[in-house]
């Protein structure tokens, strides 16, 4: 089940074993994975883009500077949106280019930009495999966190015996599953709290003050944290979204209810405040529907809502080890995010530009700047699900300062 709904990139290098990669694609698909295939130039001498496209159900990817996808950093997006990359066959040349960090074709550019696990299935002539240069490259890749399956010993294309034969497709699939299993528990044993959605501040029994937050980003974070093995509580304002699987969901309406639910969920290890909490509410909520009188319209006095993020970040007791804020801004994004980081006392802020022309509010993509006391890191435009997976990986690596 590990491969079900996982986004897998298969990179086919130029070796005679490439024909077996067609069977590998078929087996990965059969296990429920979504498969995109990149062919190196040399690989096209062994298998055709047409057979790869037919088997994977997706257009075979060949070029780095593809006019269709590259204007919005197609290769970076491809790298960021995958759960696993399998390089099969990993030829001596491809391994050498990976080990030295080359990015001169689509395969190596994606490999260099990828943050997901990478599995290689080396395949080459035994003399090439045993050459000190190949061994050096192989062990450098292992040091970089790449995993390998094979090579096996046995009959080769040349009239030779020895080590260099690519692992069989079922072995590669099993190794891929194991790798995903071992890397998918990034937040195992951690308790994570996420707030999401808008809050509604009642004016009377039928009217409220609210905002356009869809809750999609917060729900994606809750889902990704649960998939990474965390025990997740999602405190959600009113949204049209279904409860994510394996997540405890506490639905609330107002900012004050959200604060109460958040405090009740503590202690946690990590708290991510993604909700677009209404800044104000009317000072007195009417207990009956306010009627039009034909005279002067009602005038409301607004009072400020509690700041949930700031309250939790400043707790003396039960402060989560990592407190993350979001900053949705329409101008001076980074300046405002830095100010918020200080004022609200959180560990880092994910800032994004939500000016209407960017289509982020309610949309499926997000463009994030991670603002910490040390500086700013920009993430490219990616799907909200990818932002969530990225955040999970970032949290798993995040060093808590004493
Ligand atoms: O609304 P603002 O831009 O200040 O939100 C920044 C961060 O603070 C977000 O993470 C948001 O979830 C959080 N926040 C909160 N309670 C509020 C206002 C904002 O938790 N009342």
PDB file of C-alpha atoms in Angstrom, residues 81-316:
ATOM      1  CA  UNK A  81       5.960  17.396  -6.368  1.00  0.00           C
ATOM      2  CA  UNK A  82       7.312  13.854  -6.185  1.00  0.00           C
ATOM      3  CA  UNK A  83       7.470  11.429  -3.290  1.00  0.00           C
ATOM      4  CA  UNK A  84      10.201   9.255  -4.732  1.00  0.00           C
ATOM      5  CA  UNK A  85      12.638   9.172  -7.630  1.00  0.00           C
ATOM      6  CA  UNK A  86      13.836   5.840  -8.993  1.00  0.00           C
ATOM      7  CA  UNK A  87      16.847   5.914 -11.316  1.00  0.00           C
ATOM      8  CA  UNK A  88      16.834   2.682 -13.327  1.00  0.00           C
ATOM      9  CA  UNK A  89      19.150   1.885 -14.898  1.00  0.00           C
ATOM     10  CA  UNK A  90      21.631   4.159 -13.141  1.00  0.00           C
ATOM     11  CA  UNK A  91      24.529   4.046 -15.576  1.00  0.00           C
ATOM     12  CA  UNK A  92      28.137   4.832 -14.637  1.00  0.00           C
ATOM     13  CA  UNK A  93      27.854   8.172 -16.405  1.00  0.00           C
ATOM     14  CA  UNK A  94      24.561   9.143 -14.750  1.00  0.00           C
ATOM     15  CA  UNK A  95      25.940   8.220 -11.314  1.00  0.00           C
ATOM     16  CA  UNK A  96      29.051  10.306 -11.989  1.00  0.00           C
ATOM     17  CA  UNK A  97      26.934  13.296 -12.957  1.00  0.00           C
ATOM     18  CA  UNK A  98      24.714  12.854  -9.894  1.00  0.00           C
ATOM     19  CA  UNK A  99      27.718  12.539  -7.578  1.00  0.00           C
ATOM     20  CA  UNK A 100      29.234  15.775  -8.835  1.00  0.00           C
ATOM     21  CA  UNK A 101      25.978  17.709  -8.757  1.00  0.00           C
ATOM     22  CA  UNK A 102      25.674  18.302 -12.494  1.00  0.00           C
ATOM     23  CA  UNK A 103      22.370  19.663 -13.788  1.00  0.00           C
ATOM     24  CA  UNK A 104      22.954  19.694 -17.519  1.00  0.00           C
ATOM     25  CA  UNK A 105      19.893  17.713 -18.565  1.00  0.00           C
ATOM     26  CA  UNK A 106      16.370  17.210 -17.236  1.00  0.00           C
ATOM     27  CA  UNK A 107      17.247  14.041 -15.277  1.00  0.00           C
ATOM     28  CA  UNK A 108      20.154  15.578 -13.364  1.00  0.00           C
ATOM     29  CA  UNK A 109      18.406  18.931 -12.853  1.00  0.00           C
ATOM     30  CA  UNK A 110      15.426  17.167 -11.269  1.00  0.00           C
ATOM     31  CA  UNK A 111      17.726  14.992  -9.147  1.00  0.00           C
ATOM     32  CA  UNK A 112      19.600  18.043  -7.907  1.00  0.00           C
ATOM     33  CA  UNK A 113      16.420  19.936  -7.008  1.00  0.00           C
ATOM     34  CA  UNK A 114      14.678  16.959  -5.403  1.00  0.00           C
ATOM     35  CA  UNK A 115      14.092  16.748  -1.676  1.00  0.00           C
ATOM     36  CA  UNK A 116      12.311  13.381  -1.777  1.00  0.00           C
ATOM     37  CA  UNK A 117      14.091  10.019  -1.345  1.00  0.00           C
ATOM     38  CA  UNK A 118      16.112   8.791  -4.326  1.00  0.00           C
ATOM     39  CA  UNK A 119      16.647   5.136  -5.185  1.00  0.00           C
ATOM     40  CA  UNK A 120      19.193   4.074  -7.796  1.00  0.00           C
ATOM     41  CA  UNK A 121      19.437   0.729  -9.544  1.00  0.00           C
ATOM     42  CA  UNK A 122      22.982   0.689 -10.955  1.00  0.00           C
ATOM     43  CA  UNK A 123      23.582  -1.282 -14.137  1.00  0.00           C
ATOM     44  CA  UNK A 124      26.775  -1.473 -16.145  1.00  0.00           C
ATOM     45  CA  UNK A 125      29.575  -3.662 -17.352  1.00  0.00           C
ATOM     46  CA  UNK A 126      31.393  -5.346 -14.374  1.00  0.00           C
ATOM     47  CA  UNK A 127      34.691  -3.607 -15.147  1.00  0.00           C
ATOM     48  CA  UNK A 128      32.986  -0.231 -15.163  1.00  0.00           C
ATOM     49  CA  UNK A 129      31.232  -1.048 -11.872  1.00  0.00           C
ATOM     50  CA  UNK A 130      34.487  -2.032 -10.217  1.00  0.00           C
ATOM     51  CA  UNK A 131      36.425   0.973 -11.489  1.00  0.00           C
ATOM     52  CA  UNK A 132      37.562   3.138  -8.562  1.00  0.00           C
ATOM     53  CA  UNK A 133      35.893   6.181 -10.132  1.00  0.00           C
ATOM     54  CA  UNK A 134      32.495   4.439 -10.189  1.00  0.00           C
ATOM     55  CA  UNK A 135      32.990   3.093  -6.677  1.00  0.00           C
ATOM     56  CA  UNK A 136      33.926   6.582  -5.488  1.00  0.00           C
ATOM     57  CA  UNK A 137      30.812   8.060  -7.112  1.00  0.00           C
ATOM     58  CA  UNK A 138      28.595   5.308  -5.755  1.00  0.00           C
ATOM     59  CA  UNK A 139      29.766   5.792  -2.161  1.00  0.00           C
ATOM     60  CA  UNK A 140      29.540   9.538  -2.468  1.00  0.00           C
ATOM     61  CA  UNK A 141      25.901   9.110  -3.473  1.00  0.00           C
ATOM     62  CA  UNK A 142      25.334   6.815  -0.501  1.00  0.00           C
ATOM     63  CA  UNK A 143      26.843   9.521   1.761  1.00  0.00           C
ATOM     64  CA  UNK A 144      24.444  12.023   0.214  1.00  0.00           C
ATOM     65  CA  UNK A 145      21.538   9.877   1.391  1.00  0.00           C
ATOM     66  CA  UNK A 146      20.759   8.161  -1.895  1.00  0.00           C
ATOM     67  CA  UNK A 147      19.718   4.512  -1.566  1.00  0.00           C
ATOM     68  CA  UNK A 148      20.604   1.689  -3.925  1.00  0.00           C
ATOM     69  CA  UNK A 149      19.219  -1.650  -4.990  1.00  0.00           C
ATOM     70  CA  UNK A 150      21.684  -3.982  -6.717  1.00  0.00           C
ATOM     71  CA  UNK A 151      23.641  -4.326  -8.856  1.00  0.00           C
ATOM     72  CA  UNK A 152      23.349  -8.094  -8.950  1.00  0.00           C
ATOM     73  CA  UNK A 153      25.754 -10.623 -10.286  1.00  0.00           C
ATOM     74  CA  UNK A 154      24.940 -12.817 -13.250  1.00  0.00           C
ATOM     75  CA  UNK A 155      24.974 -12.950 -17.005  1.00  0.00           C
ATOM     76  CA  UNK A 156      25.433  -9.601 -18.739  1.00  0.00           C
ATOM     77  CA  UNK A 157      24.708  -8.342 -22.226  1.00  0.00           C
ATOM     78  CA  UNK A 158      28.348  -8.775 -23.114  1.00  0.00           C
ATOM     79  CA  UNK A 159      29.726 -12.308 -23.025  1.00  0.00           C
ATOM     80  CA  UNK A 160      30.697 -11.715 -19.426  1.00  0.00           C
ATOM     81  CA  UNK A 161      29.784 -12.672 -15.908  1.00  0.00           C
ATOM     82  CA  UNK A 162      30.122 -10.483 -12.857  1.00  0.00           C
ATOM     83  CA  UNK A 163      28.531  -7.772 -10.782  1.00  0.00           C
ATOM     84  CA  UNK A 164      26.773  -5.064 -12.757  1.00  0.00           C
ATOM     85  CA  UNK A 165      23.420  -6.489 -13.688  1.00  0.00           C
ATOM     86  CA  UNK A 166      20.452  -4.266 -12.825  1.00  0.00           C
ATOM     87  CA  UNK A 167      18.201  -5.499 -10.013  1.00  0.00           C
ATOM     88  CA  UNK A 168      15.003  -7.098 -11.315  1.00  0.00           C
ATOM     89  CA  UNK A 169      11.869  -4.885 -11.397  1.00  0.00           C
ATOM     90  CA  UNK A 170      10.168  -6.730  -8.454  1.00  0.00           C
ATOM     91  CA  UNK A 171      13.294  -6.131  -6.349  1.00  0.00           C
ATOM     92  CA  UNK A 172      13.302  -2.443  -7.284  1.00  0.00           C
ATOM     93  CA  UNK A 173       9.610  -2.122  -6.371  1.00  0.00           C
ATOM     94  CA  UNK A 174      10.248  -3.796  -2.988  1.00  0.00           C
ATOM     95  CA  UNK A 175      13.211  -1.474  -2.332  1.00  0.00           C
ATOM     96  CA  UNK A 176      11.065   1.535  -3.286  1.00  0.00           C
ATOM     97  CA  UNK A 177       8.369   0.471  -0.841  1.00  0.00           C
ATOM     98  CA  UNK A 178      10.875  -0.027   1.963  1.00  0.00           C
ATOM     99  CA  UNK A 179      12.468   3.316   1.316  1.00  0.00           C
ATOM    100  CA  UNK A 180       9.130   5.124   1.391  1.00  0.00           C
ATOM    101  CA  UNK A 181       8.164   3.306   4.564  1.00  0.00           C
ATOM    102  CA  UNK A 182      11.383   4.222   6.345  1.00  0.00           C
ATOM    103  CA  UNK A 183      11.271   7.847   5.238  1.00  0.00           C
ATOM    104  CA  UNK A 184       7.572   8.422   5.719  1.00  0.00           C
ATOM    105  CA  UNK A 185       7.742   8.436   9.494  1.00  0.00           C
ATOM    106  CA  UNK A 186       9.473  11.839   9.664  1.00  0.00           C
ATOM    107  CA  UNK A 187       7.227  13.042  12.495  1.00  0.00           C
ATOM    108  CA  UNK A 188       6.609   9.711  14.218  1.00  0.00           C
ATOM    109  CA  UNK A 189       5.890  10.149  17.918  1.00  0.00           C
ATOM    110  CA  UNK A 190       5.288  13.902  17.554  1.00  0.00           C
ATOM    111  CA  UNK A 191       2.080  15.654  18.538  1.00  0.00           C
ATOM    112  CA  UNK A 192       1.131  18.312  16.016  1.00  0.00           C
ATOM    113  CA  UNK A 193      -1.574  20.964  16.227  1.00  0.00           C
ATOM    114  CA  UNK A 194      -2.789  22.807  13.131  1.00  0.00           C
ATOM    115  CA  UNK A 195      -5.309  25.639  12.863  1.00  0.00           C
ATOM    116  CA  UNK A 196      -7.062  26.161   9.535  1.00  0.00           C
ATOM    117  CA  UNK A 197      -9.825  28.022   7.773  1.00  0.00           C
ATOM    118  CA  UNK A 198     -11.493  31.322   8.570  1.00  0.00           C
ATOM    119  CA  UNK A 199     -13.331  32.245  11.721  1.00  0.00           C
ATOM    120  CA  UNK A 200     -16.886  33.543  11.673  1.00  0.00           C
ATOM    121  CA  UNK A 201     -17.722  36.266  14.150  1.00  0.00           C
ATOM    122  CA  UNK A 202     -21.452  36.403  14.706  1.00  0.00           C
ATOM    123  CA  UNK A 203     -23.277  39.709  14.381  1.00  0.00           C
ATOM    124  CA  UNK A 204     -26.666  38.152  15.055  1.00  0.00           C
ATOM    125  CA  UNK A 205     -28.046  34.584  14.651  1.00  0.00           C
ATOM    126  CA  UNK A 206     -27.805  34.762  10.826  1.00  0.00           C
ATOM    127  CA  UNK A 207     -25.012  37.204   9.994  1.00  0.00           C
ATOM    128  CA  UNK A 208     -21.313  37.127  10.601  1.00  0.00           C
ATOM    129  CA  UNK A 209     -17.983  38.762   9.855  1.00  0.00           C
ATOM    130  CA  UNK A 210     -15.647  36.378   8.066  1.00  0.00           C
ATOM    131  CA  UNK A 211     -13.061  36.065   5.320  1.00  0.00           C
ATOM    132  CA  UNK A 212     -12.365  34.063   2.162  1.00  0.00           C
ATOM    133  CA  UNK A 213      -9.953  31.477   3.588  1.00  0.00           C
ATOM    134  CA  UNK A 214     -10.761  28.004   2.193  1.00  0.00           C
ATOM    135  CA  UNK A 215      -8.750  26.055   4.761  1.00  0.00           C
ATOM    136  CA  UNK A 216      -6.996  24.082   1.996  1.00  0.00           C
ATOM    137  CA  UNK A 217      -3.444  24.844   3.112  1.00  0.00           C
ATOM    138  CA  UNK A 218      -4.059  23.990   6.763  1.00  0.00           C
ATOM    139  CA  UNK A 219      -5.900  20.770   5.878  1.00  0.00           C
ATOM    140  CA  UNK A 220      -3.018  19.785   3.578  1.00  0.00           C
ATOM    141  CA  UNK A 221      -0.571  20.351   6.445  1.00  0.00           C
ATOM    142  CA  UNK A 222      -2.671  18.247   8.817  1.00  0.00           C
ATOM    143  CA  UNK A 223      -2.828  15.465   6.199  1.00  0.00           C
ATOM    144  CA  UNK A 224       0.908  15.567   5.484  1.00  0.00           C
ATOM    145  CA  UNK A 225       1.804  15.559   9.195  1.00  0.00           C
ATOM    146  CA  UNK A 226      -0.470  12.550   9.779  1.00  0.00           C
ATOM    147  CA  UNK A 227       1.060  10.771   6.776  1.00  0.00           C
ATOM    148  CA  UNK A 228       4.468  11.415   8.369  1.00  0.00           C
ATOM    149  CA  UNK A 229       3.367   9.538  11.484  1.00  0.00           C
ATOM    150  CA  UNK A 230       2.397  12.476  13.721  1.00  0.00           C
ATOM    151  CA  UNK A 231      -0.545  12.483  16.117  1.00  0.00           C
ATOM    152  CA  UNK A 232      -2.462  15.431  14.638  1.00  0.00           C
ATOM    153  CA  UNK A 233      -5.209  17.697  15.948  1.00  0.00           C
ATOM    154  CA  UNK A 234      -6.765  20.073  13.437  1.00  0.00           C
ATOM    155  CA  UNK A 235      -8.717  22.976  14.875  1.00  0.00           C
ATOM    156  CA  UNK A 236     -10.759  24.209  11.955  1.00  0.00           C
ATOM    157  CA  UNK A 237     -12.979  27.200  11.358  1.00  0.00           C
ATOM    158  CA  UNK A 238     -15.979  26.756   9.029  1.00  0.00           C
ATOM    159  CA  UNK A 239     -14.849  25.173   5.732  1.00  0.00           C
ATOM    160  CA  UNK A 240     -16.382  23.066   2.978  1.00  0.00           C
ATOM    161  CA  UNK A 241     -13.623  20.461   3.303  1.00  0.00           C
ATOM    162  CA  UNK A 242     -13.989  16.871   4.520  1.00  0.00           C
ATOM    163  CA  UNK A 243     -12.140  15.769   7.664  1.00  0.00           C
ATOM    164  CA  UNK A 244      -8.684  14.462   6.717  1.00  0.00           C
ATOM    165  CA  UNK A 245      -8.089  10.787   7.507  1.00  0.00           C
ATOM    166  CA  UNK A 246      -6.274   9.890  10.720  1.00  0.00           C
ATOM    167  CA  UNK A 247      -6.602  13.428  12.059  1.00  0.00           C
ATOM    168  CA  UNK A 248      -8.582  14.544  15.143  1.00  0.00           C
ATOM    169  CA  UNK A 249     -10.745  17.432  13.945  1.00  0.00           C
ATOM    170  CA  UNK A 250     -12.238  20.020  16.264  1.00  0.00           C
ATOM    171  CA  UNK A 251     -14.590  22.327  14.353  1.00  0.00           C
ATOM    172  CA  UNK A 252     -15.170  25.788  15.759  1.00  0.00           C
ATOM    173  CA  UNK A 253     -16.695  29.054  14.547  1.00  0.00           C
ATOM    174  CA  UNK A 254     -15.251  32.078  16.263  1.00  0.00           C
ATOM    175  CA  UNK A 255     -11.731  33.183  17.195  1.00  0.00           C
ATOM    176  CA  UNK A 256     -12.515  32.795  20.872  1.00  0.00           C
ATOM    177  CA  UNK A 257     -13.760  29.227  20.314  1.00  0.00           C
ATOM    178  CA  UNK A 258     -10.623  28.530  18.260  1.00  0.00           C
ATOM    179  CA  UNK A 259      -8.388  29.780  21.064  1.00  0.00           C
ATOM    180  CA  UNK A 260     -10.203  27.604  23.603  1.00  0.00           C
ATOM    181  CA  UNK A 261      -9.895  24.519  21.368  1.00  0.00           C
ATOM    182  CA  UNK A 262      -6.196  25.214  20.762  1.00  0.00           C
ATOM    183  CA  UNK A 263      -5.437  25.591  24.474  1.00  0.00           C
ATOM    184  CA  UNK A 264      -7.371  22.376  25.168  1.00  0.00           C
ATOM    185  CA  UNK A 265      -5.234  20.504  22.616  1.00  0.00           C
ATOM    186  CA  UNK A 266      -1.953  21.389  24.369  1.00  0.00           C
ATOM    187  CA  UNK A 267       0.636  20.129  25.134  1.00  0.00           C
ATOM    188  CA  UNK A 268       1.948  19.406  21.631  1.00  0.00           C
ATOM    189  CA  UNK A 269       5.440  19.319  20.125  1.00  0.00           C
ATOM    190  CA  UNK A 270       4.653  21.447  17.088  1.00  0.00           C
ATOM    191  CA  UNK A 271       1.882  23.988  16.441  1.00  0.00           C
ATOM    192  CA  UNK A 272       1.192  25.409  12.977  1.00  0.00           C
ATOM    193  CA  UNK A 273      -1.149  28.387  12.883  1.00  0.00           C
ATOM    194  CA  UNK A 274      -2.545  28.495   9.406  1.00  0.00           C
ATOM    195  CA  UNK A 275      -6.023  29.817  10.175  1.00  0.00           C
ATOM    196  CA  UNK A 276      -7.091  33.211   8.887  1.00  0.00           C
ATOM    197  CA  UNK A 277      -8.508  34.373  12.184  1.00  0.00           C
ATOM    198  CA  UNK A 278     -10.847  37.360  12.000  1.00  0.00           C
ATOM    199  CA  UNK A 279      -9.104  40.312  13.606  1.00  0.00           C
ATOM    200  CA  UNK A 280     -12.286  41.827  14.981  1.00  0.00           C
ATOM    201  CA  UNK A 281     -15.743  40.915  16.211  1.00  0.00           C
ATOM    202  CA  UNK A 282     -18.710  43.117  17.089  1.00  0.00           C
ATOM    203  CA  UNK A 283     -18.651  44.066  20.732  1.00  0.00           C
ATOM    204  CA  UNK A 284     -22.170  42.840  21.427  1.00  0.00           C
ATOM    205  CA  UNK A 285     -23.701  39.976  19.434  1.00  0.00           C
ATOM    206  CA  UNK A 286     -27.437  40.420  19.002  1.00  0.00           C
ATOM    207  CA  UNK A 287     -29.475  37.412  20.165  1.00  0.00           C
ATOM    208  CA  UNK A 288     -32.154  38.116  17.520  1.00  0.00           C
ATOM    209  CA  UNK A 289     -31.951  38.944  13.825  1.00  0.00           C
ATOM    210  CA  UNK A 290     -31.378  42.658  13.471  1.00  0.00           C
ATOM    211  CA  UNK A 291     -34.247  44.154  11.434  1.00  0.00           C
ATOM    212  CA  UNK A 292     -34.232  46.876   8.853  1.00  0.00           C
ATOM    213  CA  UNK A 293     -36.106  49.803  10.293  1.00  0.00           C
ATOM    214  CA  UNK A 294     -36.116  52.117   7.287  1.00  0.00           C
ATOM    215  CA  UNK A 295     -34.310  54.597   9.487  1.00  0.00           C
ATOM    216  CA  UNK A 296     -30.577  54.819   9.974  1.00  0.00           C
ATOM    217  CA  UNK A 297     -28.663  51.533   9.429  1.00  0.00           C
ATOM    218  CA  UNK A 298     -27.110  49.870  12.486  1.00  0.00           C
ATOM    219  CA  UNK A 299     -23.648  50.940  13.590  1.00  0.00           C
ATOM    220  CA  UNK A 300     -21.355  48.326  15.046  1.00  0.00           C
ATOM    221  CA  UNK A 301     -18.431  48.777  17.321  1.00  0.00           C
ATOM    222  CA  UNK A 302     -15.659  46.296  16.711  1.00  0.00           C
ATOM    223  CA  UNK A 303     -13.360  44.862  19.355  1.00  0.00           C
ATOM    224  CA  UNK A 304     -10.149  42.993  18.692  1.00  0.00           C
ATOM    225  CA  UNK A 305     -10.056  39.216  18.818  1.00  0.00           C
ATOM    226  CA  UNK A 306      -7.405  37.355  20.808  1.00  0.00           C
ATOM    227  CA  UNK A 307      -4.269  36.545  18.804  1.00  0.00           C
ATOM    228  CA  UNK A 308      -4.096  32.764  19.068  1.00  0.00           C
ATOM    229  CA  UNK A 309      -0.592  32.390  17.629  1.00  0.00           C
ATOM    230  CA  UNK A 310       0.864  35.066  19.864  1.00  0.00           C
ATOM    231  CA  UNK A 311      -0.926  33.705  22.945  1.00  0.00           C
ATOM    232  CA  UNK A 312       0.471  30.203  22.412  1.00  0.00           C
ATOM    233  CA  UNK A 313       3.975  31.401  21.420  1.00  0.00           C
ATOM    234  CA  UNK A 314       4.189  33.425  24.637  1.00  0.00           C
ATOM    235  CA  UNK A 315       2.932  30.697  26.984  1.00  0.00           C
ATOM    236  CA  UNK A 316       5.207  30.129  29.982  1.00  0.00           C
TER     237      UNK A 316
END
